[in-house]
């Protein structure tokens, strides 16, 4: 497959930017799915040992990339301990 | 279970420097008496910590308007937030009942899930709990 790709690119070099953009788009989508799968606290991989991963999070943990209104360093745990 | 901020219940003492942890104002004390003083001072600190936590919760419950921002659930889908607080309320009740302590602080969780959860969900879960087939672990 890579052999035919290289031959085609040699005869039509204008296709190279196409590769970059499609490859970049695919990498970004896979990257987003991977971030959701691995970093999202709602996702539970290990039902036996860590069934509720959101309970083990720090109240100042910032999941979003850019925080507009919320000052994450000032957040505290709200409910009582038990 | 949720709380990463458990106040420390047992003190960590250095075995050689016990007498420094008590305020004995330079009086020479034996090990056993310093241990007794130490236990009293640690108990005092623990009790004041517990009292402060209770007062905090009372103040928070009085000033409650709506569920505050929870960094664990930053997106618009708050389903998990509702579920988590519902579970936490009943777990808190069960844990504090088992300890024999007043369950009033657990009301924080009740206020939050009442604010966030759809009424039909709460009713359904209450029915499931009574029938014994509630899917969550309480």
PDB file of C-alpha atoms in Angstrom:
ATOM      1  CA  UNK A   1       0.000   0.000   0.000  1.00  0.00           C
ATOM      2  CA  UNK A   2       2.800   2.410   0.875  1.00  0.00           C
ATOM      3  CA  UNK A   3       4.573   1.423  -2.370  1.00  0.00           C
ATOM      4  CA  UNK A   4       1.633   2.418  -4.544  1.00  0.00           C
ATOM      5  CA  UNK A   5       1.219   5.572  -2.462  1.00  0.00           C
ATOM      6  CA  UNK A   6       4.828   6.562  -3.046  1.00  0.00           C
ATOM      7  CA  UNK A   7       4.514   5.925  -6.809  1.00  0.00           C
ATOM      8  CA  UNK A   8       1.383   8.020  -7.012  1.00  0.00           C
ATOM      9  CA  UNK A   9       2.941  10.843  -5.025  1.00  0.00           C
ATOM     10  CA  UNK A  10       5.970  10.851  -7.295  1.00  0.00           C
ATOM     11  CA  UNK A  11       3.814  11.273 -10.364  1.00  0.00           C
ATOM     12  CA  UNK A  12       1.377  13.702  -8.692  1.00  0.00           C
ATOM     13  CA  UNK A  13       3.301  15.645  -6.050  1.00  0.00           C
ATOM     14  CA  UNK A  14       0.436  18.056  -5.552  1.00  0.00           C
ATOM     15  CA  UNK A  15      -1.264  15.350  -3.532  1.00  0.00           C
ATOM     16  CA  UNK A  16       1.160  15.728  -0.641  1.00  0.00           C
ATOM     17  CA  UNK A  17      -0.709  18.555   1.163  1.00  0.00           C
ATOM     18  CA  UNK A  18      -3.810  16.367   0.917  1.00  0.00           C
ATOM     19  CA  UNK A  19      -1.993  13.704   2.870  1.00  0.00           C
ATOM     20  CA  UNK A  20      -1.018  16.192   5.553  1.00  0.00           C
ATOM     21  CA  UNK A  21      -4.504  17.511   6.041  1.00  0.00           C
ATOM     22  CA  UNK A  22      -6.249  14.167   6.015  1.00  0.00           C
ATOM     23  CA  UNK A  23      -3.583  12.620   8.198  1.00  0.00           C
ATOM     24  CA  UNK A  24      -3.757  15.541  10.604  1.00  0.00           C
ATOM     25  CA  UNK A  25      -7.532  15.334  10.805  1.00  0.00           C
ATOM     26  CA  UNK A  26      -7.440  11.627  11.484  1.00  0.00           C
ATOM     27  CA  UNK A  27      -4.758  12.076  14.149  1.00  0.00           C
ATOM     28  CA  UNK A  28      -6.765  14.795  15.870  1.00  0.00           C
ATOM     29  CA  UNK A  29      -9.955  12.726  15.950  1.00  0.00           C
ATOM     30  CA  UNK A  30      -8.140   9.679  17.272  1.00  0.00           C
ATOM     31  CA  UNK A  31      -6.378  11.886  19.791  1.00  0.00           C
ATOM     32  CA  UNK A  32      -9.676  13.271  21.037  1.00  0.00           C
ATOM     33  CA  UNK A  33     -11.131   9.799  21.384  1.00  0.00           C
ATOM     34  CA  UNK A  34      -8.051   8.666  23.264  1.00  0.00           C
ATOM     35  CA  UNK A  35      -8.302  11.646  25.638  1.00  0.00           C
ATOM     36  CA  UNK A  36     -11.940  10.874  26.261  1.00  0.00           C
ATOM     37  CA  UNK A  37     -11.198   7.241  26.860  1.00  0.00           C
ATOM     38  CA  UNK A  38      -8.244   7.736  29.171  1.00  0.00           C
ATOM     39  CA  UNK A  39      -8.759  11.065  30.910  1.00  0.00           C
ATOM     40  CA  UNK A  40     -12.495  11.497  31.204  1.00  0.00           C
ATOM     41  CA  UNK A  41     -13.513  10.794  34.807  1.00  0.00           C
ATOM     42  CA  UNK A  42     -16.872   9.375  33.717  1.00  0.00           C
ATOM     43  CA  UNK A  43     -15.178   6.455  31.991  1.00  0.00           C
ATOM     44  CA  UNK A  44     -14.617   3.330  34.045  1.00  0.00           C
ATOM     45  CA  UNK A  45     -12.090   0.777  32.790  1.00  0.00           C
ATOM     46  CA  UNK A  46     -11.660  -1.358  35.872  1.00  0.00           C
ATOM     47  CA  UNK A  47     -14.990  -2.211  37.445  1.00  0.00           C
ATOM     48  CA  UNK A  48     -13.504  -4.218  40.248  1.00  0.00           C
ATOM     49  CA  UNK A  49     -10.761  -1.982  41.598  1.00  0.00           C
ATOM     50  CA  UNK A  50     -11.818   1.486  40.546  1.00  0.00           C
ATOM     51  CA  UNK A  51     -15.556   1.436  39.923  1.00  0.00           C
ATOM     52  CA  UNK A  52     -16.158   5.143  40.431  1.00  0.00           C
ATOM     53  CA  UNK A  53     -13.165   7.114  39.192  1.00  0.00           C
ATOM     54  CA  UNK A  54     -14.797  10.488  39.709  1.00  0.00           C
ATOM     55  CA  UNK A  55     -14.650   9.967  43.441  1.00  0.00           C
ATOM     56  CA  UNK A  56     -10.879   9.931  43.359  1.00  0.00           C
ATOM     57  CA  UNK A  57     -10.483  13.267  41.671  1.00  0.00           C
ATOM     58  CA  UNK A  58      -9.007  16.381  43.124  1.00  0.00           C
ATOM     59  CA  UNK A  59     -11.590  19.217  43.349  1.00  0.00           C
ATOM     60  CA  UNK A  60      -9.153  21.536  41.594  1.00  0.00           C
ATOM     61  CA  UNK A  61      -8.574  19.189  38.671  1.00  0.00           C
ATOM     62  CA  UNK A  62      -9.039  21.002  35.377  1.00  0.00           C
ATOM     63  CA  UNK A  63     -10.350  18.829  32.598  1.00  0.00           C
ATOM     64  CA  UNK A  64     -11.155  21.506  30.054  1.00  0.00           C
ATOM     65  CA  UNK A  65      -8.377  23.078  28.082  1.00  0.00           C
ATOM     66  CA  UNK A  66      -9.376  26.658  28.608  1.00  0.00           C
ATOM     67  CA  UNK A  67     -11.208  27.928  31.664  1.00  0.00           C
ATOM     68  CA  UNK A  68     -13.018  31.198  31.131  1.00  0.00           C
ATOM     69  CA  UNK A  69     -14.820  31.988  34.360  1.00  0.00           C
ATOM     70  CA  UNK A  70     -13.790  29.400  36.855  1.00  0.00           C
ATOM     71  CA  UNK A  71     -10.697  29.826  39.010  1.00  0.00           C
ATOM     72  CA  UNK A  72      -9.752  26.222  39.554  1.00  0.00           C
ATOM     73  CA  UNK A  73      -7.226  26.892  42.283  1.00  0.00           C
ATOM     74  CA  UNK A  74      -9.943  28.239  44.579  1.00  0.00           C
ATOM     75  CA  UNK A  75     -12.293  25.276  44.385  1.00  0.00           C
ATOM     76  CA  UNK A  76     -12.742  23.074  47.413  1.00  0.00           C
ATOM     77  CA  UNK A  77     -14.480  19.864  48.202  1.00  0.00           C
ATOM     78  CA  UNK A  78     -18.066  20.608  49.072  1.00  0.00           C
ATOM     79  CA  UNK A  79     -19.832  17.779  50.799  1.00  0.00           C
ATOM     80  CA  UNK A  80     -18.972  16.481  54.239  1.00  0.00           C
ATOM     81  CA  UNK A  81     -16.668  13.535  54.748  1.00  0.00           C
ATOM     82  CA  UNK A  82     -18.118  10.236  55.811  1.00  0.00           C
TER      83      UNK A  82
ATOM     84  CA  UNK B   1     -15.767   6.412  48.007  1.00  0.00           C
ATOM     85  CA  UNK B   2     -15.461  10.147  47.299  1.00  0.00           C
ATOM     86  CA  UNK B   3     -13.570  12.016  49.929  1.00  0.00           C
ATOM     87  CA  UNK B   4      -9.871  12.600  49.259  1.00  0.00           C
ATOM     88  CA  UNK B   5      -9.919  15.239  51.989  1.00  0.00           C
ATOM     89  CA  UNK B   6     -10.463  13.085  55.011  1.00  0.00           C
ATOM     90  CA  UNK B   7      -9.108  14.938  58.029  1.00  0.00           C
ATOM     91  CA  UNK B   8      -6.436  12.816  59.567  1.00  0.00           C
ATOM     92  CA  UNK B   9      -7.938  10.813  62.405  1.00  0.00           C
ATOM     93  CA  UNK B  10      -4.753   9.491  63.962  1.00  0.00           C
ATOM     94  CA  UNK B  11      -1.856  11.714  64.792  1.00  0.00           C
ATOM     95  CA  UNK B  12       1.581  10.884  63.588  1.00  0.00           C
ATOM     96  CA  UNK B  13       4.000  11.383  66.439  1.00  0.00           C
ATOM     97  CA  UNK B  14       7.722  11.107  66.494  1.00  0.00           C
ATOM     98  CA  UNK B  15       8.531   8.395  69.013  1.00  0.00           C
ATOM     99  CA  UNK B  16      11.485  10.273  70.464  1.00  0.00           C
ATOM    100  CA  UNK B  17      10.016  13.727  70.641  1.00  0.00           C
ATOM    101  CA  UNK B  18       6.717  13.177  72.342  1.00  0.00           C
ATOM    102  CA  UNK B  19       7.287  15.683  75.115  1.00  0.00           C
ATOM    103  CA  UNK B  20       7.714  18.461  72.580  1.00  0.00           C
ATOM    104  CA  UNK B  21       4.186  18.013  71.352  1.00  0.00           C
ATOM    105  CA  UNK B  22       2.684  19.076  74.632  1.00  0.00           C
ATOM    106  CA  UNK B  23       2.713  22.506  76.143  1.00  0.00           C
ATOM    107  CA  UNK B  24       4.364  21.761  79.409  1.00  0.00           C
ATOM    108  CA  UNK B  25       6.175  25.087  79.750  1.00  0.00           C
ATOM    109  CA  UNK B  26       9.566  23.614  80.477  1.00  0.00           C
ATOM    110  CA  UNK B  27       8.483  21.275  83.260  1.00  0.00           C
ATOM    111  CA  UNK B  28      10.258  17.975  83.128  1.00  0.00           C
ATOM    112  CA  UNK B  29       7.693  15.266  82.519  1.00  0.00           C
ATOM    113  CA  UNK B  30       7.838  11.512  82.403  1.00  0.00           C
ATOM    114  CA  UNK B  31       6.962   9.626  79.228  1.00  0.00           C
ATOM    115  CA  UNK B  32       3.589   8.365  80.430  1.00  0.00           C
ATOM    116  CA  UNK B  33       2.392  11.731  81.635  1.00  0.00           C
ATOM    117  CA  UNK B  34       3.532  13.387  78.446  1.00  0.00           C
ATOM    118  CA  UNK B  35       1.667  10.729  76.477  1.00  0.00           C
ATOM    119  CA  UNK B  36      -1.460  11.491  78.469  1.00  0.00           C
ATOM    120  CA  UNK B  37      -1.103  15.188  77.834  1.00  0.00           C
ATOM    121  CA  UNK B  38      -0.450  14.451  74.189  1.00  0.00           C
ATOM    122  CA  UNK B  39      -3.562  12.330  73.877  1.00  0.00           C
ATOM    123  CA  UNK B  40      -5.647  15.104  75.414  1.00  0.00           C
ATOM    124  CA  UNK B  41      -4.199  17.731  73.096  1.00  0.00           C
ATOM    125  CA  UNK B  42      -4.735  15.540  70.035  1.00  0.00           C
ATOM    126  CA  UNK B  43      -8.298  14.797  71.088  1.00  0.00           C
ATOM    127  CA  UNK B  44      -8.903  18.518  71.498  1.00  0.00           C
ATOM    128  CA  UNK B  45      -7.565  19.269  68.053  1.00  0.00           C
ATOM    129  CA  UNK B  46      -9.617  16.499  66.498  1.00  0.00           C
ATOM    130  CA  UNK B  47     -12.780  17.635  68.234  1.00  0.00           C
ATOM    131  CA  UNK B  48     -12.282  21.233  67.205  1.00  0.00           C
ATOM    132  CA  UNK B  49     -11.676  20.072  63.645  1.00  0.00           C
ATOM    133  CA  UNK B  50     -14.897  18.055  63.690  1.00  0.00           C
ATOM    134  CA  UNK B  51     -16.786  20.974  65.230  1.00  0.00           C
ATOM    135  CA  UNK B  52     -15.428  23.345  62.600  1.00  0.00           C
ATOM    136  CA  UNK B  53     -16.466  20.950  59.845  1.00  0.00           C
ATOM    137  CA  UNK B  54     -19.951  20.715  61.320  1.00  0.00           C
ATOM    138  CA  UNK B  55     -20.252  24.475  61.612  1.00  0.00           C
ATOM    139  CA  UNK B  56     -19.036  24.828  58.041  1.00  0.00           C
ATOM    140  CA  UNK B  57     -21.692  22.438  56.832  1.00  0.00           C
ATOM    141  CA  UNK B  58     -24.367  24.230  58.834  1.00  0.00           C
ATOM    142  CA  UNK B  59     -23.306  27.543  57.314  1.00  0.00           C
ATOM    143  CA  UNK B  60     -23.230  26.026  53.837  1.00  0.00           C
ATOM    144  CA  UNK B  61     -26.667  24.496  54.242  1.00  0.00           C
ATOM    145  CA  UNK B  62     -28.102  27.802  55.420  1.00  0.00           C
ATOM    146  CA  UNK B  63     -26.616  29.775  52.554  1.00  0.00           C
ATOM    147  CA  UNK B  64     -27.521  27.191  49.933  1.00  0.00           C
ATOM    148  CA  UNK B  65     -28.920  28.586  46.701  1.00  0.00           C
ATOM    149  CA  UNK B  66     -28.160  25.930  44.115  1.00  0.00           C
ATOM    150  CA  UNK B  67     -25.661  23.214  43.364  1.00  0.00           C
ATOM    151  CA  UNK B  68     -22.202  24.788  43.037  1.00  0.00           C
ATOM    152  CA  UNK B  69     -19.779  24.127  40.216  1.00  0.00           C
ATOM    153  CA  UNK B  70     -18.207  20.710  40.579  1.00  0.00           C
ATOM    154  CA  UNK B  71     -14.871  20.338  38.833  1.00  0.00           C
ATOM    155  CA  UNK B  72     -15.400  16.610  38.501  1.00  0.00           C
ATOM    156  CA  UNK B  73     -18.249  17.283  36.059  1.00  0.00           C
ATOM    157  CA  UNK B  74     -17.292  20.323  34.026  1.00  0.00           C
ATOM    158  CA  UNK B  75     -19.317  19.625  30.899  1.00  0.00           C
ATOM    159  CA  UNK B  76     -22.946  20.269  30.210  1.00  0.00           C
ATOM    160  CA  UNK B  77     -23.901  16.636  30.799  1.00  0.00           C
ATOM    161  CA  UNK B  78     -24.552  16.576  34.536  1.00  0.00           C
ATOM    162  CA  UNK B  79     -26.024  13.070  34.705  1.00  0.00           C
ATOM    163  CA  UNK B  80     -23.016  11.750  36.558  1.00  0.00           C
ATOM    164  CA  UNK B  81     -23.203  14.649  39.007  1.00  0.00           C
ATOM    165  CA  UNK B  82     -26.826  13.791  39.842  1.00  0.00           C
ATOM    166  CA  UNK B  83     -26.015  10.098  40.224  1.00  0.00           C
ATOM    167  CA  UNK B  84     -22.949  10.736  42.319  1.00  0.00           C
ATOM    168  CA  UNK B  85     -24.741  12.981  44.776  1.00  0.00           C
ATOM    169  CA  UNK B  86     -27.692  10.633  45.061  1.00  0.00           C
ATOM    170  CA  UNK B  87     -25.351   7.783  45.909  1.00  0.00           C
ATOM    171  CA  UNK B  88     -23.299   9.933  48.244  1.00  0.00           C
ATOM    172  CA  UNK B  89     -26.362  10.974  50.225  1.00  0.00           C
ATOM    173  CA  UNK B  90     -27.453   7.433  50.941  1.00  0.00           C
ATOM    174  CA  UNK B  91     -23.923   6.224  51.549  1.00  0.00           C
ATOM    175  CA  UNK B  92     -23.304   9.098  53.940  1.00  0.00           C
ATOM    176  CA  UNK B  93     -26.504   8.292  55.799  1.00  0.00           C
ATOM    177  CA  UNK B  94     -25.583   4.646  56.038  1.00  0.00           C
ATOM    178  CA  UNK B  95     -22.017   5.380  57.173  1.00  0.00           C
ATOM    179  CA  UNK B  96     -22.970   7.953  59.780  1.00  0.00           C
ATOM    180  CA  UNK B  97     -25.808   5.779  61.055  1.00  0.00           C
ATOM    181  CA  UNK B  98     -23.385   2.931  61.472  1.00  0.00           C
ATOM    182  CA  UNK B  99     -21.110   5.225  63.475  1.00  0.00           C
ATOM    183  CA  UNK B 100     -24.006   6.527  65.508  1.00  0.00           C
ATOM    184  CA  UNK B 101     -23.341  10.142  64.577  1.00  0.00           C
ATOM    185  CA  UNK B 102     -25.962  12.720  63.589  1.00  0.00           C
ATOM    186  CA  UNK B 103     -26.664  12.454  59.848  1.00  0.00           C
ATOM    187  CA  UNK B 104     -27.502  16.137  59.369  1.00  0.00           C
ATOM    188  CA  UNK B 105     -24.308  16.943  57.390  1.00  0.00           C
ATOM    189  CA  UNK B 106     -25.442  14.473  54.728  1.00  0.00           C
ATOM    190  CA  UNK B 107     -28.179  16.942  53.817  1.00  0.00           C
ATOM    191  CA  UNK B 108     -25.702  18.795  51.622  1.00  0.00           C
ATOM    192  CA  UNK B 109     -25.798  15.904  49.145  1.00  0.00           C
ATOM    193  CA  UNK B 110     -29.564  15.754  49.343  1.00  0.00           C
ATOM    194  CA  UNK B 111     -29.860  19.462  48.502  1.00  0.00           C
ATOM    195  CA  UNK B 112     -27.500  19.074  45.563  1.00  0.00           C
ATOM    196  CA  UNK B 113     -29.240  16.123  43.983  1.00  0.00           C
ATOM    197  CA  UNK B 114     -32.630  17.669  44.556  1.00  0.00           C
ATOM    198  CA  UNK B 115     -31.429  20.704  42.630  1.00  0.00           C
ATOM    199  CA  UNK B 116     -29.867  18.803  39.783  1.00  0.00           C
ATOM    200  CA  UNK B 117     -31.770  15.577  39.243  1.00  0.00           C
ATOM    201  CA  UNK B 118     -35.015  15.266  37.314  1.00  0.00           C
ATOM    202  CA  UNK B 119     -37.841  14.412  39.706  1.00  0.00           C
ATOM    203  CA  UNK B 120     -38.765  11.306  37.712  1.00  0.00           C
ATOM    204  CA  UNK B 121     -35.286   9.880  38.143  1.00  0.00           C
ATOM    205  CA  UNK B 122     -35.339  10.458  41.899  1.00  0.00           C
ATOM    206  CA  UNK B 123     -38.736   8.835  42.195  1.00  0.00           C
ATOM    207  CA  UNK B 124     -37.642   5.890  40.101  1.00  0.00           C
ATOM    208  CA  UNK B 125     -34.512   5.382  42.177  1.00  0.00           C
ATOM    209  CA  UNK B 126     -36.451   5.666  45.415  1.00  0.00           C
ATOM    210  CA  UNK B 127     -38.865   3.001  44.210  1.00  0.00           C
ATOM    211  CA  UNK B 128     -35.962   0.813  43.160  1.00  0.00           C
ATOM    212  CA  UNK B 129     -34.307   1.209  46.534  1.00  0.00           C
ATOM    213  CA  UNK B 130     -37.466   0.193  48.305  1.00  0.00           C
ATOM    214  CA  UNK B 131     -37.990  -2.768  46.022  1.00  0.00           C
ATOM    215  CA  UNK B 132     -34.386  -3.809  46.535  1.00  0.00           C
ATOM    216  CA  UNK B 133     -33.239  -3.605  42.929  1.00  0.00           C
ATOM    217  CA  UNK B 134     -31.394  -0.305  42.963  1.00  0.00           C
ATOM    218  CA  UNK B 135     -28.456  -0.623  40.541  1.00  0.00           C
ATOM    219  CA  UNK B 136     -25.966   1.434  42.498  1.00  0.00           C
ATOM    220  CA  UNK B 137     -23.891   0.305  45.411  1.00  0.00           C
ATOM    221  CA  UNK B 138     -24.988   1.969  48.651  1.00  0.00           C
TER     222      UNK B 138
END
